[in-house]
Tab-separated table of C-alpha atoms in Angstrom:
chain	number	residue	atom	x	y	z
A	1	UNK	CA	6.315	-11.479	3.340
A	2	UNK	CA	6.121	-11.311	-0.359
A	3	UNK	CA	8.605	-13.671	-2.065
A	4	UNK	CA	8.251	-12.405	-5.410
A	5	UNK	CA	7.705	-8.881	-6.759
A	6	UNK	CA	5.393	-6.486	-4.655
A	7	UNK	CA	4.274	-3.526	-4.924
A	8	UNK	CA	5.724	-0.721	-2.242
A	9	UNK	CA	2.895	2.214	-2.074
A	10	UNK	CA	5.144	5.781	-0.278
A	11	UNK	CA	2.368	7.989	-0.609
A	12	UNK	CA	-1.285	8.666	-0.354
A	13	UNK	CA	-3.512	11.309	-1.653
A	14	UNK	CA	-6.912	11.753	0.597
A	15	UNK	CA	-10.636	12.675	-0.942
A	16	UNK	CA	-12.830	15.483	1.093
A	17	UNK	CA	-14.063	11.867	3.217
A	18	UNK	CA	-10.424	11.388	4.208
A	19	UNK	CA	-10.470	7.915	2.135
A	20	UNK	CA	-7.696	6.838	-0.016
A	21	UNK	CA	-8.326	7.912	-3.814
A	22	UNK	CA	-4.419	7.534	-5.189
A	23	UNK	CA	-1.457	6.187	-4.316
A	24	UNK	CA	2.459	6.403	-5.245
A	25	UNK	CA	4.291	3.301	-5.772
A	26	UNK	CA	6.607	1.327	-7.783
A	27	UNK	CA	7.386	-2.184	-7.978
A	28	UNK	CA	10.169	-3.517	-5.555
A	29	UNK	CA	12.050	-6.864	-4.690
A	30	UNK	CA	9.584	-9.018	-2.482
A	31	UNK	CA	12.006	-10.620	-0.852
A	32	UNK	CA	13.697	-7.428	0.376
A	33	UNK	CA	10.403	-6.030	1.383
A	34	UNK	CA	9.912	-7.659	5.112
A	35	UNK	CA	14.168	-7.056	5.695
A	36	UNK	CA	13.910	-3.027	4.900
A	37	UNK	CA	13.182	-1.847	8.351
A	38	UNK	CA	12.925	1.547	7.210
A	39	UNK	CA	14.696	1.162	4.591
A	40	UNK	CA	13.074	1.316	0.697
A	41	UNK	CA	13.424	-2.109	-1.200
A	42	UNK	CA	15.680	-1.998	-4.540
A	43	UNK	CA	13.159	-1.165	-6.943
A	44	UNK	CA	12.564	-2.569	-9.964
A	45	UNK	CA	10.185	-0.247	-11.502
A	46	UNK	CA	10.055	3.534	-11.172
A	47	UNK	CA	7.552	5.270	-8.735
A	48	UNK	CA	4.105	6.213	-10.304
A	49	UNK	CA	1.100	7.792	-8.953
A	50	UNK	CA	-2.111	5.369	-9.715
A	51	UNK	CA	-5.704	5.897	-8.526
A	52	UNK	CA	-6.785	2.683	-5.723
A	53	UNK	CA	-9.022	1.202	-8.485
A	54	UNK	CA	-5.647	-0.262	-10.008
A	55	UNK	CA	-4.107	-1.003	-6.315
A	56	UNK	CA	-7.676	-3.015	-6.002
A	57	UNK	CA	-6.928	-4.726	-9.474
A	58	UNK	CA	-3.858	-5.877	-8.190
A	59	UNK	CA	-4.891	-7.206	-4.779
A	60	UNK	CA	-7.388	-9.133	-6.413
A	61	UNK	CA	-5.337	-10.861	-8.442
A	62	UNK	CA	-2.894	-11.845	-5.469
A	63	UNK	CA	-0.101	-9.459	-5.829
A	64	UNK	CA	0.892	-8.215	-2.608
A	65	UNK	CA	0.891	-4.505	-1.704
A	66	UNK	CA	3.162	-3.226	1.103
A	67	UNK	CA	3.137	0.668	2.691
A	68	UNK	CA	6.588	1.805	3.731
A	69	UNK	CA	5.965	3.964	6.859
A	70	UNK	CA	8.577	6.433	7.238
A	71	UNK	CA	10.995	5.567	9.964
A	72	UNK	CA	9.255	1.814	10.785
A	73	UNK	CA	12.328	0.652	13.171
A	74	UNK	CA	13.574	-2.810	12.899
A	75	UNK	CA	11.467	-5.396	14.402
A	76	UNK	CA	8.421	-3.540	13.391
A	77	UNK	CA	5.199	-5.829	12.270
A	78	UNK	CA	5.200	-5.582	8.005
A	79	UNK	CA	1.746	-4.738	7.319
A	80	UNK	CA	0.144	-5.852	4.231
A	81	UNK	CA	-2.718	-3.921	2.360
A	82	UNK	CA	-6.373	-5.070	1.744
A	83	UNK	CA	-9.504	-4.756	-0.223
A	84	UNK	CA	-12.198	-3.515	2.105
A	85	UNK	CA	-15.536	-3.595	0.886
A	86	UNK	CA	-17.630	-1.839	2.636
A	87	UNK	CA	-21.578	-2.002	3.389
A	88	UNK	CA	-22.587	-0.183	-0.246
A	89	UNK	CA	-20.401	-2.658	-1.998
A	90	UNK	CA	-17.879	0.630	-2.541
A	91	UNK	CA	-14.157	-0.966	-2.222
A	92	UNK	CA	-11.320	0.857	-0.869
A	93	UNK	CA	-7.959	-0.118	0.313
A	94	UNK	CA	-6.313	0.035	3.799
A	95	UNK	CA	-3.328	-2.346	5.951
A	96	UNK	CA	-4.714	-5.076	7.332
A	97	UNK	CA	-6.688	-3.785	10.645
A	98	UNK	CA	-6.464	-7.263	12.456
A	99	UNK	CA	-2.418	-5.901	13.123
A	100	UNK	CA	-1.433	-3.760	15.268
A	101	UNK	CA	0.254	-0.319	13.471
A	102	UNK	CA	-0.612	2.060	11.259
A	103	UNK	CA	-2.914	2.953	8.352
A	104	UNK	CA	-1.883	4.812	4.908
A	105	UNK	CA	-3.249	7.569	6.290
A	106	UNK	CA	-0.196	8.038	8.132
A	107	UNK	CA	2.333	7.905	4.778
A	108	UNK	CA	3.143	11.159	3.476
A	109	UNK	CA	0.782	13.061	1.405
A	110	UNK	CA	1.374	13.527	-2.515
């Protein structure tokens, strides 16, 4: 997991395609990030709602993006999230499919 800052994303908001089009997040410990089990990291930034264009800019330029899945027991796989670019060159965001778990589609709604 993330040893520096990450970003924590809590919520989703779906378009009429049932893709990702913004997300709520705030900035969090890194470090505490793979230990929460459930549990949200201390932030260090308050939550904000962002479209994924600026959850893209930030996974291209490294900084790691984390969903926190309500009730994710201990032991559970973190799950990172990813660029996906998809046949039209269109980019949109999701946890990394090659782990098992689940996808943002399954944190609450906004």
């Amino acid at each position: 997991m993330p040893e520096g800052p990450a970003h924590v994303v809590t919520g989703v908001e779906l378009d009429a395609r049932g893709e990702v089009r913004r997300v709520r997040w705030y900035l969090a410990d890194g470090s505490e990030v793979g230990l929460a089990a459930g549990a949200a990291p201390r932030p260090l930034s308050g939550e904000s709602v962002v479209d994924t264009l600026e959850v893209v800019d930030k996974l291209l330029e490294a900084e790691p993006v984390v969903p926190l899945f309500p009730g994710r027991g201990a032991g559970a796989t973190p799950q990172l999230v990813k660029v996906h670019v998809q046949a039209d060159g269109t980019e949109r965001i999701e946890v990394d499919p090659s782990l098992p778990g689940r996808t943002l589609r399954d944190l609450p709604r906004l």
